[in-house]
């Protein structure tokens, strides 16, 4: 069996400030750093009893890199960053109030889900983010000697899963695997039957434990 854990970075400053994220390079809030510690401890717990080495790959944006560094320190393994795991770019909206984007954003029509760009200059399409995230994940899939942890963003999370399940980009126009800040998604590859299982989607029970303590 090979395990892949997809971590959605915990709360970051742009969310607290109600501004558009995307490629805007905000850092974790104090609560986000606390949650990153809880994520790291949960991943350590889940790996108890396994001798398989693990590789951590993170978006290079600070809120993800900070999360992966905390996980790496707890698991005592190195972490690398990859810009292909970034969130979707919102172009000129990034760093502006969310209300500014809401006044201009136009939902993608059903017949153009993948290539709709909308009126915001510099924004990415669904096809563009799915393609770059998918390229990164497919490279990770060739490394069968390791389990993997991927630290990414809320929207990008969908395309980590769809690529790992080998769903073609052309078929991902409507796919969404919803997550929340600090959640862990568990993907498992059966190396005998070759099945790829979405074992757990966006689990946050480890954060609930931290709130209760």
Coordinates of N, CA and C in Angstrom, one line a residue:
X1 N 0.8 -1.2 0.0 CA 0.0 0.0 0.0 C 0.9 1.3 0.0
X2 N 0.4 2.2 -0.7 CA 1.1 3.5 -0.7 C 0.0 4.6 -0.3
X3 N 0.4 5.4 0.7 CA -0.5 6.4 1.2 C 0.0 7.8 0.7
X4 N -1.0 8.6 0.4 CA -0.8 10.0 0.0 C -1.8 10.9 0.9
X5 N -1.2 11.8 1.6 CA -2.0 12.7 2.4 C -2.0 14.1 1.8
X6 N -3.2 14.6 1.6 CA -3.3 16.0 1.0 C -3.7 16.9 2.2
X7 N -2.9 17.9 2.5 CA -3.2 18.8 3.6 C -3.5 20.2 3.0
X8 N -4.7 20.7 3.4 CA -5.1 22.1 3.0 C -4.5 23.0 4.1
X9 N -3.7 23.9 3.7 CA -3.0 24.8 4.7 C -4.1 25.4 5.7
X10 N -3.7 25.5 6.9 CA -4.6 26.1 7.9 C -4.8 27.6 7.7
X11 N -5.5 28.3 8.6 CA -5.9 29.7 8.5 C -4.7 30.6 8.2
X12 N -4.9 31.5 7.2 CA -3.8 32.4 6.9 C -4.3 33.8 7.0
X13 N -3.4 34.8 7.0 CA -3.7 36.2 7.2 C -4.7 36.7 6.2
X14 N -4.6 36.3 4.9 CA -5.5 36.9 3.9 C -6.9 36.6 4.2
X15 N -7.2 35.4 4.8 CA -8.5 35.0 5.2 C -9.0 35.9 6.3
X16 N -8.1 36.1 7.3 CA -8.5 36.9 8.5 C -8.7 38.3 8.1
X17 N -8.0 38.8 7.0 CA -8.2 40.2 6.5 C -9.3 40.3 5.5
X18 N -9.9 39.2 5.1 CA -11.0 39.2 4.1 C -10.5 39.8 2.8
X19 N -9.3 39.4 2.4 CA -8.8 39.8 1.1 C -8.6 38.5 0.2
X20 N -8.5 38.7 -1.1 CA -8.3 37.6 -2.0 C -7.0 37.0 -1.9
X21 N -6.9 35.6 -1.9 CA -5.7 34.9 -1.7 C -5.0 34.6 -3.0
X22 N -5.3 33.5 -3.6 CA -4.7 33.1 -4.9 C -3.2 33.0 -4.7
X23 N -2.4 33.8 -5.5 CA -1.0 33.8 -5.4 C -0.5 34.9 -4.4
X24 N -1.4 35.6 -3.8 CA -1.0 36.6 -2.8 C -0.3 35.9 -1.6
X25 N 0.8 36.3 -1.2 CA 1.7 35.5 -0.4 C 1.5 35.8 1.1
X26 N 0.4 35.4 1.6 CA 0.2 35.7 3.0 C 0.7 34.5 3.9
X27 N 0.9 34.8 5.2 CA 1.4 33.8 6.1 C 0.3 33.3 7.0
X28 N 0.6 32.2 7.7 CA -0.3 31.7 8.7 C -0.6 32.6 9.8
X29 N -1.8 32.6 10.3 CA -2.2 33.3 11.5 C -1.6 32.5 12.7
X30 N -1.6 33.1 13.9 CA -1.2 32.3 15.1 C -2.1 31.0 15.3
X31 N -3.4 31.2 15.0 CA -4.3 30.0 15.1 C -3.9 29.0 14.0
X32 N -3.5 29.5 12.8 CA -3.1 28.6 11.7 C -1.8 27.8 12.1
X33 N -0.9 28.5 12.7 CA 0.4 27.8 13.2 C 0.1 26.8 14.2
X34 N -0.9 27.1 15.1 CA -1.3 26.1 16.1 C -1.9 24.9 15.4
X35 N -2.7 25.1 14.4 CA -3.4 24.0 13.7 C -2.3 23.2 12.9
X36 N -1.3 23.9 12.4 CA -0.3 23.2 11.7 C 0.4 22.2 12.6
X37 N 0.6 22.5 13.8 CA 1.2 21.6 14.8 C 0.3 20.4 15.0
X38 N -1.0 20.7 15.1 CA -1.9 19.6 15.3 C -2.0 18.7 14.0
X39 N -1.9 19.2 12.9 CA -1.8 18.4 11.6 C -0.6 17.5 11.7
X40 N 0.5 18.1 12.0 CA 1.8 17.4 12.1 C 1.7 16.2 13.1
X41 N 1.1 16.5 14.2 CA 1.0 15.4 15.2 C 0.1 14.3 14.7
X42 N -1.0 14.7 14.0 CA -1.9 13.7 13.5 C -1.3 12.8 12.4
X43 N -0.5 13.4 11.6 CA 0.2 12.7 10.5 C 1.2 11.7 11.2
X44 N 1.9 12.2 12.2 CA 2.8 11.3 12.9 C 2.1 10.1 13.5
X45 N 0.9 10.4 14.1 CA 0.1 9.3 14.7 C -0.3 8.3 13.6
X46 N -0.7 8.8 12.5 CA -1.2 7.9 11.4 C -0.1 7.0 10.9
X47 N 1.2 7.5 11.0 CA 2.3 6.8 10.4 C 2.9 5.8 11.4
X48 N 2.4 5.8 12.7 CA 2.9 4.9 13.7 C 2.9 3.4 13.2
X49 N 4.0 2.7 13.2 CA 4.0 1.3 12.8 C 4.4 1.1 11.4
X50 N 4.6 2.2 10.6 CA 5.0 2.0 9.2 C 6.5 2.4 9.1
X51 N 7.2 1.6 8.3 CA 8.6 1.9 8.0 C 8.9 2.5 6.7
X52 N 7.8 2.7 5.9 CA 8.0 3.4 4.6 C 8.4 4.8 4.7
X53 N 9.4 5.2 4.0 CA 9.9 6.6 4.0 C 8.8 7.5 3.4
X54 N 8.8 8.7 3.8 CA 7.7 9.7 3.3 C 8.4 10.9 2.7
X55 N 7.8 11.5 1.7 CA 8.3 12.6 1.0 C 7.2 13.7 1.1
X56 N 7.6 14.9 1.5 CA 6.7 16.1 1.7 C 6.9 17.1 0.6
X57 N 5.9 17.4 -0.2 CA 5.9 18.4 -1.2 C 4.9 19.4 -1.0
X58 N 5.2 20.7 -1.1 CA 4.4 21.8 -0.7 C 4.3 22.8 -1.8
X59 N 3.2 23.5 -1.9 CA 3.2 24.8 -2.7 C 4.3 25.7 -2.1
X60 N 4.8 26.5 -3.0 CA 5.9 27.4 -2.5 C 5.4 28.7 -1.9
X61 N 4.1 28.9 -1.9 CA 3.6 30.1 -1.2 C 3.7 29.9 0.3
X62 N 4.0 31.0 1.0 CA 4.4 31.0 2.4 C 3.5 30.2 3.3
X63 N 2.2 30.4 3.2 CA 1.3 29.7 4.1 C 1.4 28.2 4.0
X64 N 1.7 27.7 2.8 CA 1.9 26.2 2.7 C 3.3 25.8 3.1
X65 N 4.3 26.6 2.7 CA 5.7 26.3 3.0 C 5.9 26.3 4.5
X66 N 5.2 27.2 5.2 CA 5.3 27.3 6.7 C 4.6 26.0 7.3
X67 N 3.5 25.6 6.7 CA 2.8 24.4 7.2 C 3.7 23.2 7.0
X68 N 4.3 23.0 5.8 CA 5.1 21.9 5.5 C 6.3 21.8 6.4
X69 N 6.9 23.0 6.7 CA 8.1 23.0 7.6 C 7.8 22.5 9.0
X70 N 6.6 22.8 9.5 CA 6.2 22.3 10.8 C 6.0 20.8 10.7
X71 N 5.4 20.3 9.7 CA 5.2 18.9 9.5 C 6.5 18.2 9.4
X72 N 7.4 18.8 8.6 CA 8.7 18.2 8.4 C 9.5 18.1 9.7
X73 N 9.4 19.1 10.5 CA 10.1 19.1 11.7 C 9.6 18.0 12.7
X74 N 8.3 17.8 12.7 CA 7.7 16.8 13.6 C 8.0 15.4 13.1
X75 N 8.0 15.2 11.7 CA 8.2 13.8 11.2 C 9.7 13.6 11.0
X76 N 10.5 14.6 11.1 CA 12.0 14.5 11.0 C 12.3 14.0 9.6
X77 N 11.7 14.7 8.6 CA 12.0 14.4 7.2 C 12.1 15.8 6.5
X78 N 12.8 15.8 5.3 CA 12.9 17.1 4.6 C 11.6 17.4 3.8
X79 N 11.4 18.6 3.5 CA 10.3 19.0 2.7 C 10.8 19.9 1.5
X80 N 10.1 19.7 0.3 CA 10.4 20.5 -0.8 C 9.2 21.3 -1.3
X81 N 9.4 22.4 -2.0 CA 8.4 23.2 -2.5 C 8.3 23.1 -4.0
X82 N 7.1 23.3 -4.5 CA 6.8 23.2 -6.0 C 5.7 24.2 -6.3
X83 N 6.1 25.2 -7.2 CA 5.1 26.2 -7.5 C 3.9 25.7 -8.2
X84 N 4.0 24.5 -8.8 CA 2.8 24.0 -9.5 C 1.7 23.7 -8.6
X85 N 1.9 23.6 -7.3 CA 0.9 23.3 -6.3 C 0.2 24.6 -5.8
X86 N 0.5 25.7 -6.3 CA -0.1 27.0 -5.9 C -1.6 26.9 -6.1
X87 N -2.3 27.8 -5.3 CA -3.7 28.1 -5.5 C -3.9 28.7 -6.9
X88 N -5.2 28.6 -7.4 CA -5.5 29.3 -8.6 C -5.2 30.8 -8.5
X89 N -4.7 31.3 -9.6 CA -4.4 32.8 -9.6 C -5.6 33.6 -9.9
X90 N -5.8 34.6 -9.1 CA -7.0 35.5 -9.3 C -6.5 36.8 -10.0
X91 N -5.3 36.8 -10.5 CA -4.8 37.9 -11.3 C -4.8 39.2 -10.5
X92 N -5.3 40.3 -11.1 CA -5.3 41.6 -10.5 C -6.1 41.7 -9.2
X93 N -6.9 40.7 -8.9 CA -7.8 40.7 -7.7 C -7.0 40.4 -6.5
X94 N -5.8 39.7 -6.6 CA -5.1 39.2 -5.5 C -4.7 40.3 -4.6
X95 N -4.9 40.1 -3.3 CA -4.6 41.2 -2.3 C -5.6 42.2 -2.1
X96 N -6.6 42.2 -3.0 CA -7.7 43.2 -2.8 C -8.8 42.6 -1.9
X97 N -9.7 43.5 -1.5 CA -10.9 42.9 -0.7 C -11.7 41.9 -1.5
X98 N -12.2 40.9 -0.8 CA -13.0 39.9 -1.5 C -14.2 40.6 -2.1
X99 N -14.7 41.6 -1.5 CA -15.9 42.3 -2.1 C -15.5 42.9 -3.5
X100 N -14.3 43.3 -3.7 CA -13.9 43.8 -5.0 C -14.0 42.7 -6.1
X101 N -13.5 41.5 -5.7 CA -13.6 40.4 -6.7 C -15.1 40.0 -6.9
X102 N -15.9 39.9 -5.8 CA -17.3 39.5 -5.9 C -18.1 40.4 -6.9
X103 N -17.7 41.6 -6.9 CA -18.4 42.5 -7.8 C -18.1 42.3 -9.3
X104 N -17.0 41.6 -9.6 CA -16.5 41.5 -10.9 C -16.5 40.0 -11.4
X105 N -16.5 39.1 -10.5 CA -16.4 37.7 -10.9 C -17.7 37.2 -11.6
X106 N -17.5 36.4 -12.7 CA -18.6 35.8 -13.4 C -18.5 34.3 -13.4
X107 N -19.5 33.6 -12.9 CA -19.4 32.1 -12.9 C -19.2 31.5 -14.3
X108 N -18.4 30.4 -14.3 CA -18.2 29.8 -15.6 C -19.5 29.2 -16.1
X109 N -19.8 29.3 -17.4 CA -21.0 28.7 -18.0 C -20.8 27.2 -18.1
X110 N -21.8 26.4 -18.2 CA -21.7 24.9 -18.2 C -21.0 24.4 -19.4
X111 N -21.0 25.2 -20.5 CA -20.4 24.7 -21.8 C -19.0 25.2 -21.9
X112 N -18.4 25.9 -20.9 CA -17.1 26.4 -20.9 C -16.4 26.4 -19.6
X113 N -16.5 25.3 -18.8 CA -16.1 25.2 -17.5 C -14.5 25.3 -17.4
X114 N -13.8 24.7 -18.3 CA -12.4 24.6 -18.2 C -11.7 25.8 -18.7
X115 N -12.2 26.5 -19.7 CA -11.4 27.6 -20.3 C -12.0 29.0 -20.0
X116 N -13.0 29.1 -19.2 CA -13.6 30.4 -18.8 C -12.6 31.1 -17.9
X117 N -12.3 32.3 -18.3 CA -11.3 33.2 -17.6 C -12.0 34.3 -16.9
X118 N -13.1 34.8 -17.4 CA -13.8 35.8 -16.7 C -13.2 37.2 -17.0
X119 N -13.7 38.3 -16.4 CA -13.3 39.6 -16.7 C -12.1 40.1 -15.9
X120 N -11.6 39.3 -14.9 CA -10.5 39.7 -14.1 C -9.1 39.5 -14.8
X121 N -8.4 40.5 -15.1 CA -7.2 40.4 -15.8 C -6.2 39.5 -15.1
X122 N -5.5 38.6 -15.8 CA -4.5 37.8 -15.2 C -4.9 36.6 -14.5
X123 N -6.2 36.3 -14.4 CA -6.8 35.2 -13.7 C -6.5 33.9 -14.4
X124 N -6.3 32.8 -13.7 CA -6.1 31.5 -14.4 C -7.5 30.9 -14.7
X125 N -7.5 29.9 -15.6 CA -8.6 29.1 -15.9 C -8.5 27.8 -15.1
X126 N -9.6 27.1 -15.0 CA -9.7 25.8 -14.4 C -8.7 24.8 -15.1
X127 N -8.7 24.9 -16.4 CA -7.8 24.0 -17.2 C -6.3 24.3 -16.8
X128 N -6.0 25.5 -16.6 CA -4.6 25.9 -16.3 C -4.1 25.3 -15.0
X129 N -5.0 25.5 -13.9 CA -4.6 25.0 -12.6 C -4.6 23.5 -12.6
X130 N -5.6 22.9 -13.2 CA -5.7 21.4 -13.3 C -4.5 20.8 -13.9
X131 N -4.0 21.5 -15.0 CA -2.9 21.0 -15.8 C -1.6 21.0 -15.0
X132 N -1.3 22.2 -14.3 CA -0.1 22.3 -13.6 C 0.0 21.5 -12.4
X133 N -1.2 21.5 -11.6 CA -1.2 20.6 -10.4 C -1.1 19.1 -10.8
X134 N -1.8 18.8 -11.9 CA -1.8 17.4 -12.4 C -0.4 16.9 -12.8
X135 N 0.3 17.8 -13.4 CA 1.7 17.5 -13.8 C 2.6 17.2 -12.6
X136 N 2.5 18.0 -11.6 CA 3.2 17.7 -10.3 C 2.8 16.4 -9.7
X137 N 1.5 16.1 -9.6 CA 1.0 14.9 -8.9 C 1.5 13.7 -9.7
X138 N 1.4 13.8 -11.0 CA 1.8 12.6 -11.8 C 3.3 12.3 -11.6
X139 N 4.1 13.3 -11.5 CA 5.5 13.0 -11.2 C 5.6 12.3 -9.8
X140 N 4.9 12.8 -8.8 CA 4.9 12.1 -7.5 C 4.5 10.7 -7.6
X141 N 3.5 10.4 -8.4 CA 3.0 9.1 -8.6 C 4.0 8.1 -9.1
X142 N 5.0 8.6 -9.8 CA 6.1 7.7 -10.3 C 7.0 7.2 -9.2
X143 N 7.0 7.9 -8.0 CA 7.8 7.6 -6.9 C 7.1 6.6 -6.0
X144 N 7.3 5.3 -6.3 CA 6.6 4.3 -5.6 C 7.3 3.8 -4.3
X145 N 8.5 4.4 -4.1 CA 9.3 4.0 -2.9 C 8.9 4.8 -1.7
X146 N 8.1 5.8 -1.8 CA 7.7 6.7 -0.7 C 6.2 6.8 -0.6
X147 N 5.8 7.0 0.7 CA 4.5 7.6 0.9 C 4.7 9.1 0.7
X148 N 3.5 9.9 0.5 CA 3.7 11.3 0.2 C 2.7 12.1 1.0
X149 N 3.2 13.3 1.3 CA 2.3 14.4 1.9 C 2.4 15.5 0.9
X150 N 1.2 16.0 0.5 CA 1.2 17.2 -0.4 C 0.4 18.3 0.4
X151 N 1.1 19.4 0.5 CA 0.5 20.6 1.2 C 0.1 21.6 0.2
X152 N -1.2 21.9 0.1 CA -1.7 22.8 -1.0 C -2.8 23.7 -0.5
X153 N -3.6 24.2 -1.4 CA -4.7 25.2 -1.1 C -6.1 24.6 -1.3
X154 N -7.1 25.3 -0.9 CA -8.4 24.8 -0.9 C -8.9 24.4 -2.3
X155 N -8.7 25.3 -3.3 CA -9.2 25.0 -4.7 C -8.3 24.0 -5.4
X156 N -7.0 24.2 -5.2 CA -6.0 23.3 -5.8 C -6.2 21.8 -5.3
X157 N -6.6 21.7 -4.1 CA -6.9 20.4 -3.5 C -7.7 19.4 -4.4
X158 N -8.7 20.0 -5.0 CA -9.5 19.2 -6.0 C -8.7 18.5 -7.0
X159 N -7.7 19.3 -7.6 CA -6.9 18.8 -8.7 C -5.8 17.8 -8.3
X160 N -5.4 17.9 -7.0 CA -4.5 16.9 -6.5 C -5.2 15.6 -6.5
X161 N -6.4 15.6 -6.0 CA -7.2 14.3 -5.9 C -7.5 13.8 -7.3
X162 N -8.0 14.7 -8.2 CA -8.5 14.2 -9.5 C -7.3 13.7 -10.3
X163 N -6.1 14.3 -10.2 CA -5.0 13.8 -10.9 C -4.5 12.4 -10.3
X164 N -4.6 12.3 -9.0 CA -4.2 11.0 -8.4 C -5.1 9.9 -8.7
X165 N -6.4 10.2 -8.9 CA -7.4 9.2 -9.3 C -7.3 9.0 -10.8
X166 N -6.5 9.7 -11.5 CA -6.3 9.6 -13.0 C -7.5 10.0 -13.8
X167 N -8.2 11.0 -13.2 CA -9.3 11.7 -14.0 C -8.7 12.7 -15.0
X168 N -9.0 12.5 -16.3 CA -8.4 13.4 -17.2 C -8.9 14.9 -17.0
X169 N -8.0 15.8 -17.3 CA -8.4 17.2 -17.2 C -9.7 17.5 -17.9
X170 N -9.9 16.9 -19.1 CA -11.1 17.2 -19.8 C -12.3 16.8 -19.1
X171 N -12.2 15.8 -18.2 CA -13.4 15.3 -17.4 C -13.5 16.0 -16.1
X172 N -12.7 17.0 -15.8 CA -12.7 17.6 -14.4 C -13.4 19.0 -14.4
X173 N -14.2 19.3 -15.4 CA -14.8 20.6 -15.5 C -15.8 20.9 -14.4
X174 N -16.4 19.8 -13.8 CA -17.4 20.0 -12.8 C -16.9 19.4 -11.4
X175 N -15.8 18.7 -11.4 CA -15.3 18.0 -10.2 C -14.9 19.0 -9.1
X176 N -15.4 18.7 -7.9 CA -15.0 19.5 -6.7 C -14.9 18.5 -5.6
X177 N -13.7 18.5 -4.9 CA -13.6 17.8 -3.7 C -13.3 18.8 -2.6
X178 N -14.4 19.2 -1.9 CA -14.4 20.3 -1.0 C -13.5 20.0 0.2
X179 N -12.9 21.0 0.7 CA -12.1 20.9 1.9 C -12.2 22.2 2.8
X180 N -11.5 22.2 3.9 CA -11.5 23.3 4.8 C -10.1 23.5 5.3
X181 N -9.8 24.7 5.8 CA -8.4 25.0 6.3 C -8.0 23.9 7.3
X182 N -6.8 23.4 7.1 CA -6.3 22.4 8.1 C -6.7 21.0 8.0
X183 N -7.6 20.7 7.0 CA -8.1 19.4 6.8 C -7.1 18.4 6.1
X184 N -7.2 17.1 6.4 CA -6.4 16.1 5.8 C -7.2 15.2 5.0
X185 N -6.8 15.0 3.7 CA -7.5 14.0 2.8 C -6.5 12.8 2.7
X186 N -7.0 11.6 2.8 CA -6.2 10.4 2.7 C -6.5 9.7 1.4
X187 N -5.5 9.5 0.6 CA -5.6 8.7 -0.6 C -4.7 7.5 -0.5
X188 N -5.2 6.3 -0.9 CA -4.5 5.1 -0.8 C -4.4 4.3 -2.1
X189 N -3.2 3.8 -2.4 CA -3.0 3.1 -3.6 C -2.7 1.6 -3.2
X190 N -3.5 0.7 -3.7 CA -3.3 -0.7 -3.5 C -2.4 -1.3 -4.5
X191 N -1.2 -1.7 -4.1 CA -0.2 -2.1 -5.1 C -0.4 -3.5 -5.6
X192 N -1.4 -4.2 -5.2 CA -1.7 -5.5 -5.7 C -2.9 -5.4 -6.8
X193 N -4.0 -4.9 -6.3 CA -5.2 -4.7 -7.2 C -5.1 -3.4 -8.1
X194 N -4.2 -2.5 -7.7 CA -3.9 -1.3 -8.4 C -5.1 -0.3 -8.2
X195 N -5.9 -0.5 -7.2 CA -7.0 0.5 -7.0 C -6.5 1.7 -6.3
X196 N -7.1 2.9 -6.6 CA -6.8 4.1 -6.0 C -8.1 4.6 -5.2
X197 N -7.9 4.6 -3.9 CA -9.1 4.8 -3.0 C -9.0 6.2 -2.4
X198 N -10.1 6.9 -2.4 CA -10.3 8.1 -1.6 C -10.7 7.7 -0.3
X199 N -9.8 7.4 0.6 CA -10.1 6.7 1.9 C -10.7 7.7 2.9
X200 N -10.4 9.0 2.8 CA -11.0 9.9 3.8 C -10.8 11.3 3.2
X201 N -11.9 12.0 3.1 CA -12.0 13.4 2.5 C -12.1 14.4 3.6
X202 N -11.1 15.3 3.6 CA -11.1 16.6 4.4 C -11.5 16.3 5.8
X203 N -10.7 15.5 6.5 CA -10.9 15.2 7.9 C -10.4 16.3 8.7
X204 N -11.2 16.8 9.7 CA -10.7 17.8 10.6 C -10.8 17.4 12.1
X205 N -11.0 16.1 12.4 CA -11.1 15.7 13.8 C -9.9 16.0 14.6
X206 N -8.7 16.1 14.0 CA -7.5 16.4 14.8 C -7.6 17.9 15.2
X207 N -8.3 18.8 14.5 CA -8.4 20.2 14.9 C -9.4 20.3 16.0
X208 N -10.5 19.5 16.0 CA -11.5 19.5 17.0 C -10.9 19.1 18.4
X209 N -9.9 18.2 18.3 CA -9.2 17.8 19.6 C -8.4 18.9 20.1
X210 N -7.8 19.7 19.2 CA -7.0 20.8 19.7 C -7.9 21.9 20.3
X211 N -9.1 22.1 19.7 CA -10.0 23.1 20.3 C -10.5 22.7 21.7
X212 N -10.7 21.4 21.9 CA -11.3 21.0 23.1 C -10.2 20.9 24.2
X213 N -9.0 20.9 23.9 CA -7.9 20.8 24.9 C -7.6 22.1 25.6

